CSV table of C-alpha atoms in Angstrom, one decimal:
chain,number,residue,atom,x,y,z
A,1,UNK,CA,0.0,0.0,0.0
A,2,UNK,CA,1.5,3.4,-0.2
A,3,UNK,CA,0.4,7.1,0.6
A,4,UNK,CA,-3.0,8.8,-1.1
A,5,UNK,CA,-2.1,9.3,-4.4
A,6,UNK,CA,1.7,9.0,-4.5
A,7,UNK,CA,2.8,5.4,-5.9
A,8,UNK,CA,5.9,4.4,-4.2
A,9,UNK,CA,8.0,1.6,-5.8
A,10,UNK,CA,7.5,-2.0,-4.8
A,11,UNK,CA,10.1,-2.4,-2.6
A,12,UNK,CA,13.8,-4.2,-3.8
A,13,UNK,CA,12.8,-3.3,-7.2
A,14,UNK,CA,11.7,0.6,-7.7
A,15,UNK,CA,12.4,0.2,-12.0
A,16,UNK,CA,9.3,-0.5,-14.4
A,17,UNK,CA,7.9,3.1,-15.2
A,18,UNK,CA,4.2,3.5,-14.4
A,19,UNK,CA,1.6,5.7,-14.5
A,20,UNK,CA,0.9,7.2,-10.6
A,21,UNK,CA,-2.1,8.9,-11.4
A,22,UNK,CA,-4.8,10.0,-14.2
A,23,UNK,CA,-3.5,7.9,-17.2
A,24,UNK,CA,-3.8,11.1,-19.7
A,25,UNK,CA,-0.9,12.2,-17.8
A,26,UNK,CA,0.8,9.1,-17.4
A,27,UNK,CA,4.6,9.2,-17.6
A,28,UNK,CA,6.2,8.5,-20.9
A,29,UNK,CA,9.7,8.7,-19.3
A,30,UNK,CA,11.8,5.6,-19.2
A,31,UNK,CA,13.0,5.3,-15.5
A,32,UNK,CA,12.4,4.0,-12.3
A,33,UNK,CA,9.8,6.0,-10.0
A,34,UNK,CA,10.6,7.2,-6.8
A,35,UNK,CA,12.9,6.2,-4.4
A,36,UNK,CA,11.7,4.1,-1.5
A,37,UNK,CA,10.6,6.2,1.6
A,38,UNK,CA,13.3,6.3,4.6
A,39,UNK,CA,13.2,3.3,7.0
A,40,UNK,CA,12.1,0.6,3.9
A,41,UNK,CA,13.3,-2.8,5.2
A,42,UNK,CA,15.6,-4.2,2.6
A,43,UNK,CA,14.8,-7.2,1.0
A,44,UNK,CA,17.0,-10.2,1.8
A,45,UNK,CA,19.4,-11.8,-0.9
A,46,UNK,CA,17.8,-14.0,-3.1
A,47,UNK,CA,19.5,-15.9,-6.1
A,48,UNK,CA,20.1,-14.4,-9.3
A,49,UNK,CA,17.7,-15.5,-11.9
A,50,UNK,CA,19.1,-18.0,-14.7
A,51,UNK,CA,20.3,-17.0,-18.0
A,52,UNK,CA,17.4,-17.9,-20.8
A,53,UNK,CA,17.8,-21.0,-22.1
A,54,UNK,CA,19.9,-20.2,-25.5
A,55,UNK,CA,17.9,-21.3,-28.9
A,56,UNK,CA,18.2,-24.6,-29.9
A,57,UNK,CA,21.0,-25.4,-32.1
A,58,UNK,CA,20.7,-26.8,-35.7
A,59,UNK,CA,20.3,-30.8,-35.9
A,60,UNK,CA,22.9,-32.4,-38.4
A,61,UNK,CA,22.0,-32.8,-41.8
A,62,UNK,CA,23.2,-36.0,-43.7
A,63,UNK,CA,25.0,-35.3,-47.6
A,64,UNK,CA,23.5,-34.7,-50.3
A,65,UNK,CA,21.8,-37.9,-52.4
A,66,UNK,CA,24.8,-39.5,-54.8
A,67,UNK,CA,24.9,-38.9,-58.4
A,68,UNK,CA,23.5,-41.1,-61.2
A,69,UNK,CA,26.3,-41.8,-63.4
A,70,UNK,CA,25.4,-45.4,-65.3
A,71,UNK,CA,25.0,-43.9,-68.6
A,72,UNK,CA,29.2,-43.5,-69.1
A,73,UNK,CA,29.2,-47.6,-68.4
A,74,UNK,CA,26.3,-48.0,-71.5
A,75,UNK,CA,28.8,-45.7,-73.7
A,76,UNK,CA,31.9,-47.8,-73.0
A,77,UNK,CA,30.0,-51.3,-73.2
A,78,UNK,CA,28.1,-49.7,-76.6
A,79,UNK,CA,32.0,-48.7,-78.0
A,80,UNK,CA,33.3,-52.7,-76.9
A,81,UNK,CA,30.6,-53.7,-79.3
A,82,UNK,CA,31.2,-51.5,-81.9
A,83,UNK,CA,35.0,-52.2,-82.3
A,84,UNK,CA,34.0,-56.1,-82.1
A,85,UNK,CA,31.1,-55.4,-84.9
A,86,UNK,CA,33.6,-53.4,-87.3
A,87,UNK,CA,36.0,-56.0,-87.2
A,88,UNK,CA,33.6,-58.5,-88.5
A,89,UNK,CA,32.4,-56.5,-90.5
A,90,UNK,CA,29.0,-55.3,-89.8
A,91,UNK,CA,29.3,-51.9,-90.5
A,92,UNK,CA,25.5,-50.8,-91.1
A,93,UNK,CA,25.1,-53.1,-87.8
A,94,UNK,CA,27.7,-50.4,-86.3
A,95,UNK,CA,26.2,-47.4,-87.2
A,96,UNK,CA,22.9,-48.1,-85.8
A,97,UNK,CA,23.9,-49.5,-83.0
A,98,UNK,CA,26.0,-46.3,-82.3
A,99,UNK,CA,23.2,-43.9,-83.0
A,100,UNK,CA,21.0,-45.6,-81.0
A,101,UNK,CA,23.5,-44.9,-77.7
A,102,UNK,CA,24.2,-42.0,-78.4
A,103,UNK,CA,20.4,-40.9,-78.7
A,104,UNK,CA,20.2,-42.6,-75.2
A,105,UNK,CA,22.8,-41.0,-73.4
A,106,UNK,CA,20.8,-38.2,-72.8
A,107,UNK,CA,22.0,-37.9,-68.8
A,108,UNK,CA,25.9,-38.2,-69.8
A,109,UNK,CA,26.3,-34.0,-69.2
A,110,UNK,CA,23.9,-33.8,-66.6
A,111,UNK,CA,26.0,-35.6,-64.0
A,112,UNK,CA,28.6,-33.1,-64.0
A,113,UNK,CA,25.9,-29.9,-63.4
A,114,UNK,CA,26.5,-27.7,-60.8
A,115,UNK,CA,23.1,-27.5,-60.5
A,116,UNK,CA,22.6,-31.1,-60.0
A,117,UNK,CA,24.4,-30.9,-56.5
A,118,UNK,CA,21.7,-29.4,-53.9
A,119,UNK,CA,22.7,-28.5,-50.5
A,120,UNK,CA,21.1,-29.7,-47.6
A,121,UNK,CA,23.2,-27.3,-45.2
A,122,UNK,CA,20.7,-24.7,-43.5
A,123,UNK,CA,21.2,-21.1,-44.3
A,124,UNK,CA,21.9,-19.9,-40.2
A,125,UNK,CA,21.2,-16.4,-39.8
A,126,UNK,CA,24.2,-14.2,-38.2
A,127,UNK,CA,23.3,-14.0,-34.8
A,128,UNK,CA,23.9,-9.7,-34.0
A,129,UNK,CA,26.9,-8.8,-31.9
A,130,UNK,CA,25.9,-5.0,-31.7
A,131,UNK,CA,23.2,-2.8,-30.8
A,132,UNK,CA,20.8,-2.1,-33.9
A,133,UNK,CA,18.5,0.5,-32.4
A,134,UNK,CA,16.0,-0.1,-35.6
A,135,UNK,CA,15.6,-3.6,-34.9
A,136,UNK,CA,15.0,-3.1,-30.9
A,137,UNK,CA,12.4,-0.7,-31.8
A,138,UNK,CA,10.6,-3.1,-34.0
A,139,UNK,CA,11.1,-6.2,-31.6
A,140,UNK,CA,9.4,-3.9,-28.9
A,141,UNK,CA,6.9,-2.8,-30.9
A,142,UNK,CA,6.1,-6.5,-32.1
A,143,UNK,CA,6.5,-8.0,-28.9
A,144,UNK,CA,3.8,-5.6,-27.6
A,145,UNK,CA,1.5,-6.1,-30.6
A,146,UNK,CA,1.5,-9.4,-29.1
A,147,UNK,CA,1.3,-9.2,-25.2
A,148,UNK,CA,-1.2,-6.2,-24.9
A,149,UNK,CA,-4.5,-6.3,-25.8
A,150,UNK,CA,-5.6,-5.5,-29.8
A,151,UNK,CA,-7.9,-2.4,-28.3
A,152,UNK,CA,-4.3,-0.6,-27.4
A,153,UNK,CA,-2.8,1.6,-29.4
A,154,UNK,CA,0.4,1.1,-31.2
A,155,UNK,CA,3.0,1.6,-28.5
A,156,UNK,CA,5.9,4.3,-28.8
A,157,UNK,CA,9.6,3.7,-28.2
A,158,UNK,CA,11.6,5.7,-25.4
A,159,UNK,CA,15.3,5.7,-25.1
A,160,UNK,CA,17.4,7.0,-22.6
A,161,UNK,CA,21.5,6.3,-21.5
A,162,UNK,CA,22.1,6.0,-17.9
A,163,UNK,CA,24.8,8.7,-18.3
A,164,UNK,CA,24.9,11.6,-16.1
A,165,UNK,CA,27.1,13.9,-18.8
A,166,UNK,CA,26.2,17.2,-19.3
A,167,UNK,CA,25.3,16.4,-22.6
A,168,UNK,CA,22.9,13.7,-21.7
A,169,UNK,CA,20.9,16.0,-19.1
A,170,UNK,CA,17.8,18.8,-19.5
A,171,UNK,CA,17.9,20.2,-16.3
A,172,UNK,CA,17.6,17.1,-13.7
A,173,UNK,CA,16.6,14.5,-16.3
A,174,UNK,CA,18.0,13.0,-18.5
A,175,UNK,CA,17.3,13.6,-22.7
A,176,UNK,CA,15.3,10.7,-24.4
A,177,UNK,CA,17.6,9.8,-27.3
A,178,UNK,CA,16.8,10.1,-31.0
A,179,UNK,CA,18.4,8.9,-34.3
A,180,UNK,CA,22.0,7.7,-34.0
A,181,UNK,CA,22.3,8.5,-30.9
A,182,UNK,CA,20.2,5.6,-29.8
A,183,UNK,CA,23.1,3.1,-30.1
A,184,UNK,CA,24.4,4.2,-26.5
A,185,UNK,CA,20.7,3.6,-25.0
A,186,UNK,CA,21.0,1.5,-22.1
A,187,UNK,CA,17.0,2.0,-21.1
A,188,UNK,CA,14.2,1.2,-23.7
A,189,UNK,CA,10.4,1.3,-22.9
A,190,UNK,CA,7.1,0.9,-25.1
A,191,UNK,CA,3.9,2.7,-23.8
A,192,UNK,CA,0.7,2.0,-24.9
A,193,UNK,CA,-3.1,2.8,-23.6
A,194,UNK,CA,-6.7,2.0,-24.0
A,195,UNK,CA,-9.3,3.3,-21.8
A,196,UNK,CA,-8.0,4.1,-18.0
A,197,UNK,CA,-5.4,1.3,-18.9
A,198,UNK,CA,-1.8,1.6,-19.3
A,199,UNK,CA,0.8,-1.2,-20.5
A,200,UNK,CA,4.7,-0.8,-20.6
A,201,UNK,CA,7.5,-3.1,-21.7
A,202,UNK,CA,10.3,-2.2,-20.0
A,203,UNK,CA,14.1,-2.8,-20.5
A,204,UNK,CA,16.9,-1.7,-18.9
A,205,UNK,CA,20.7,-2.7,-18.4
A,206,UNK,CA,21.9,-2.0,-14.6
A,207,UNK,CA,25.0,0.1,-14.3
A,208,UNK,CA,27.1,-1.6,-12.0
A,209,UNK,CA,27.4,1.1,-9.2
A,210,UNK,CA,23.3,1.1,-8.9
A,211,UNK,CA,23.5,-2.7,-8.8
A,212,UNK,CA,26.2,-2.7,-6.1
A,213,UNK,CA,24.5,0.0,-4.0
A,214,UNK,CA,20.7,-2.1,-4.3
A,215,UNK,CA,22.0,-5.2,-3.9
A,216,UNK,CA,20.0,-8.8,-4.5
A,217,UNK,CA,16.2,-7.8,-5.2
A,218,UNK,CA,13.2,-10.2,-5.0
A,219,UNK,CA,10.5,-10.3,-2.5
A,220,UNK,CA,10.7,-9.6,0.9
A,221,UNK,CA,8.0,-11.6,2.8
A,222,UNK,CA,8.9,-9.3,5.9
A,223,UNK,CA,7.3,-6.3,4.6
A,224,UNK,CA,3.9,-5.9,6.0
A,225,UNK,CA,0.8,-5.4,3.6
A,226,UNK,CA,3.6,-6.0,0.2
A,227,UNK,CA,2.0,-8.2,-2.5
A,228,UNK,CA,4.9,-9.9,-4.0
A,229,UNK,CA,5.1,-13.7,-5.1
A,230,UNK,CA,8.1,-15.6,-6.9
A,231,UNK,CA,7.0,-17.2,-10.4
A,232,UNK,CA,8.7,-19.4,-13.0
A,233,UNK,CA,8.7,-18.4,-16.4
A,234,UNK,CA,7.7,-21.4,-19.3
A,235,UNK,CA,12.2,-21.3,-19.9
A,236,UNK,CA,12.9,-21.7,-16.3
A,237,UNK,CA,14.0,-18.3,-14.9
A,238,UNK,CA,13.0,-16.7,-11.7
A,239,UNK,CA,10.7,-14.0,-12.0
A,240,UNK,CA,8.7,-11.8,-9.2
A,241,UNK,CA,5.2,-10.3,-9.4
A,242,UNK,CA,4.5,-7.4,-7.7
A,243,UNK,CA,1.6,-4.7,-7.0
A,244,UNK,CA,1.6,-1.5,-5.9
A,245,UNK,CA,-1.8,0.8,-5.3
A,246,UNK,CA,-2.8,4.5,-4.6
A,247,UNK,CA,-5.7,6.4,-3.7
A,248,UNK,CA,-7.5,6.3,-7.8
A,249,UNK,CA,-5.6,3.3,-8.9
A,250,UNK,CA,-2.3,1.1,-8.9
A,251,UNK,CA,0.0,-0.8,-11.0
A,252,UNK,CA,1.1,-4.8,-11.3
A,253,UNK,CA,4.2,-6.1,-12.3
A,254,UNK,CA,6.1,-8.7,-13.8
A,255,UNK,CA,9.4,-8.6,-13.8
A,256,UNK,CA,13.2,-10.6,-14.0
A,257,UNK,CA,15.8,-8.4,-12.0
A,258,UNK,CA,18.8,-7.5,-14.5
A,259,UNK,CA,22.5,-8.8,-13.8
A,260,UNK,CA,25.1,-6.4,-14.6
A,261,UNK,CA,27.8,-9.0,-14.2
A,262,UNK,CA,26.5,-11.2,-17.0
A,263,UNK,CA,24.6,-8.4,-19.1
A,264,UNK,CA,21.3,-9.5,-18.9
A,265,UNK,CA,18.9,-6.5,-19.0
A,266,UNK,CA,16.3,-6.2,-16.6
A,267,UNK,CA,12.8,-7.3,-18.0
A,268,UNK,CA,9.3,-5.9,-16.8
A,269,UNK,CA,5.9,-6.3,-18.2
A,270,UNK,CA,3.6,-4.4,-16.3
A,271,UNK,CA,-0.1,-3.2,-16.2
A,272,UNK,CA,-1.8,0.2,-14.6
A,273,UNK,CA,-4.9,1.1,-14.1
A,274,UNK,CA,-6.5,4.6,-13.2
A,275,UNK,CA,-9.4,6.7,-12.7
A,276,UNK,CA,-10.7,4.9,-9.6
A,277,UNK,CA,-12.4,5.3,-6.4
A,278,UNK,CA,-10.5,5.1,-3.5
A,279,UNK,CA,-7.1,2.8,-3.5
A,280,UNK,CA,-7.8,-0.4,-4.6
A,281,UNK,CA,-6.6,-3.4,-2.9
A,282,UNK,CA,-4.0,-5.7,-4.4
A,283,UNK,CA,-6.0,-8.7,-5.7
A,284,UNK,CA,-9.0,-6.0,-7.0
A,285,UNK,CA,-6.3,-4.6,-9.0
A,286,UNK,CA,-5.1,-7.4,-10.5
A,287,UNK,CA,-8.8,-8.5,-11.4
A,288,UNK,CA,-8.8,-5.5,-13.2
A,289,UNK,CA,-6.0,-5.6,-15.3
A,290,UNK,CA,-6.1,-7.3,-19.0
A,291,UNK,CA,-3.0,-8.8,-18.7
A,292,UNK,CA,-2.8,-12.1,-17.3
A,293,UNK,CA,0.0,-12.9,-15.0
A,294,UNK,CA,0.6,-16.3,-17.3
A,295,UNK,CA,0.8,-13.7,-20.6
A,296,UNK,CA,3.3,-12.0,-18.4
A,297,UNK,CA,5.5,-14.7,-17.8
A,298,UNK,CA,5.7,-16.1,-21.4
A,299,UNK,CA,6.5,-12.5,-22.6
A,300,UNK,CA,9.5,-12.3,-20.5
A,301,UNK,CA,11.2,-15.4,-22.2
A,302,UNK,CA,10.9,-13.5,-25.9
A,303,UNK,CA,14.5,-13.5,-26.9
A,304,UNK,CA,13.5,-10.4,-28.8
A,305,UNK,CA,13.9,-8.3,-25.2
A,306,UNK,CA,17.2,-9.5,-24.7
A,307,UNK,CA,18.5,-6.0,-26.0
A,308,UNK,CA,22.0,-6.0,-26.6
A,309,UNK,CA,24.2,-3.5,-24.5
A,310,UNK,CA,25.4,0.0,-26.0
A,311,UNK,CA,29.1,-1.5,-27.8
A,312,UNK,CA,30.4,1.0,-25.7
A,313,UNK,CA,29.1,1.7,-22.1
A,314,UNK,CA,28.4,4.8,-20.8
A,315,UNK,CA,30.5,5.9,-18.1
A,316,UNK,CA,29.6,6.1,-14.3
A,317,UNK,CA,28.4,7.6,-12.5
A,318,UNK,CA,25.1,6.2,-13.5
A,319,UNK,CA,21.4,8.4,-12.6
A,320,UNK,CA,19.8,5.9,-11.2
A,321,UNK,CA,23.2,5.0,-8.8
A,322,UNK,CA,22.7,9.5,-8.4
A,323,UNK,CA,18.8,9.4,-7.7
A,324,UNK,CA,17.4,6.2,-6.8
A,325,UNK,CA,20.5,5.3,-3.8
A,326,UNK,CA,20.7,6.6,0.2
A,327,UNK,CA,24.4,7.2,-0.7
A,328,UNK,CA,25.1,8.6,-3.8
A,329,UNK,CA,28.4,8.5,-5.4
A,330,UNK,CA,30.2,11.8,-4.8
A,331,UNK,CA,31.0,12.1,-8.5
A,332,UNK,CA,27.5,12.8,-9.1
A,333,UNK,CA,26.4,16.1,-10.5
A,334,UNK,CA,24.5,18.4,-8.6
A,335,UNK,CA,20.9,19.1,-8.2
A,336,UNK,CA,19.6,15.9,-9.9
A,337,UNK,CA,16.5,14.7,-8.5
């Protein structure tokens, strides 16, 4: 639960961007909301979740079928005869028996086409090894086509660096990126609405001073009137579920905490509703979402949201390691908020 009309972040995770009040003005920034209030009881190590299962690889293919190639034995058998008829003497015998081969042989050139030798091999597609800011926007667009509901609009595409340069900042935020620039993203999010409803893919890579300073992340059973519950996605990896509600609405999540040690970004699908009367609680608002948790899960094994890393990282200190810590780094500019 969390104070009338202010929607805190769940607490040990604080990332997914949500709407916290009327949805017409719900926030189209990519980011983490708030930072937890003072006194929030950490949540106790859990274990990292597991790596997607790669893609299966390709199953060997046997060699290509053998070549016919009996029609140069019927030539040399056919010229035996014909030296053997010549020499006694049956020379119109000959020459119809040689026209007739040679009007059979009609396969002689074939056997030594190129185009005769097919190859089973299958054509792999070159698995990308850099960021390709087109194809992440498609693959989030795509993959919400296909997790929110057909009433919602087509989602748009935020992208923001974790870099707290002067050149990356407007005022105490940072700039959404556009056009080239969108190779150093480290943060992409698509938005969509219908209704009072709001839906949000969310992806983020965690810069390794924020992930030092919030430690492990997953539920924390200790926290009195927290909805949070551990789930198993169809591949296998940990992933929490989490609600938080406000006086007019709330928001529930699903979500797999990043690594910055391996590079996996963190995932979060996630579901808000507004516009209603009083604060809901926790199960109501799930009921009222469109989303099921199960649609959730299976979203959060697309490989397509395994966004690759900028190919070179931005350096630290990172915003959220500025804004969203008790102890900022002392490298970090001033008056960000």
């Amino acid at each position: 639960m969390s104070d009338a009309g202010q929607p805190p972040p769940y607490p040990g995770q604080g990332r997914p961007a949500g709407p916290g009040f009327d949805p017409s003005s719900a926030p189209t920034q990519v980011g983490p909301p708030a930072a937890p209030p003072a006194g929030a009881v950490p949540p106790p190590p859990v274990v990292p979740p597991p790596l997607a299962p790669p893609p299966y690889g390709q199953q060997p293919w046997g060699p290509p079928p053998p070549r016919r190639g009996g029609s140069r034995v019927g030539l040399v058998v056919g010229l035996v005869l014909l030296v053997l008829l010549l020499a006694a003497g049956g020379g119109v015998a000959a020459f119809l028996l040689l026209r007739d081969d040679d009007s059979g042989d009609t396969t002689s050139s074939s056997g030594d086409d190129p185009s005769d030798e097919q190859s089973d091999e299958p054509s792999d597609e070159p698995t990308p090894t850099t960021l390709d800011p087109v194809t992440v926007e498609s693959d989030l667009v795509a993959v919400s086509e296909e997790v929110f509901p057909s009433s919602a609009e087509t989602g748009t595409v935020s992208a923001l660096s974790w870099s707290t340069g002067p050149d990356n900042l407007d005022g105490d935020q940072r700039r959404e990126l556009t056009g080239a620039a969108r190779a150093g993203a480290t943060e992409w999010q698509v938005v969509s609405h219908t209704g009072t409803h709001t839906y949000s893919l969310y992806v983020e890579h965690i810069a390794t001073d924020y992930a030092a300073a919030r430690g492990e992340v997953g539920c924390d059973p200790t926290v009195e009137g927290s909805f949070c519950e551990v789930h198993t996605t169809p591949a296998g990896a940990t992933a929490y579920e989490s609600v938080y509600t406000y006086d007019g609405g709330g928001g529930h999540y699903v979500w797999i905490p990043g690594d910055a040690a391996s590079g996996r970004p963190e995932v979060t699908v996630s579901e808000s509703v507004g516009e209603l009367e009083g604060e809901p609680g926790d199960e109501e608002l799930i009921g009222l979402t469109d989303i099921s948790v199960e649609s959730m899960l299976a979203a959060l094994d697309d490989p397509r949201l395994l966004v690759l890393p900028p190919e070179v990282l931005p350096p630290l200190p990172s915003f959220a390691a500025c804004v969203y810590t008790s102890s900022p780094p002392s490298t970090c500019p001033a008056g960000l908020e």
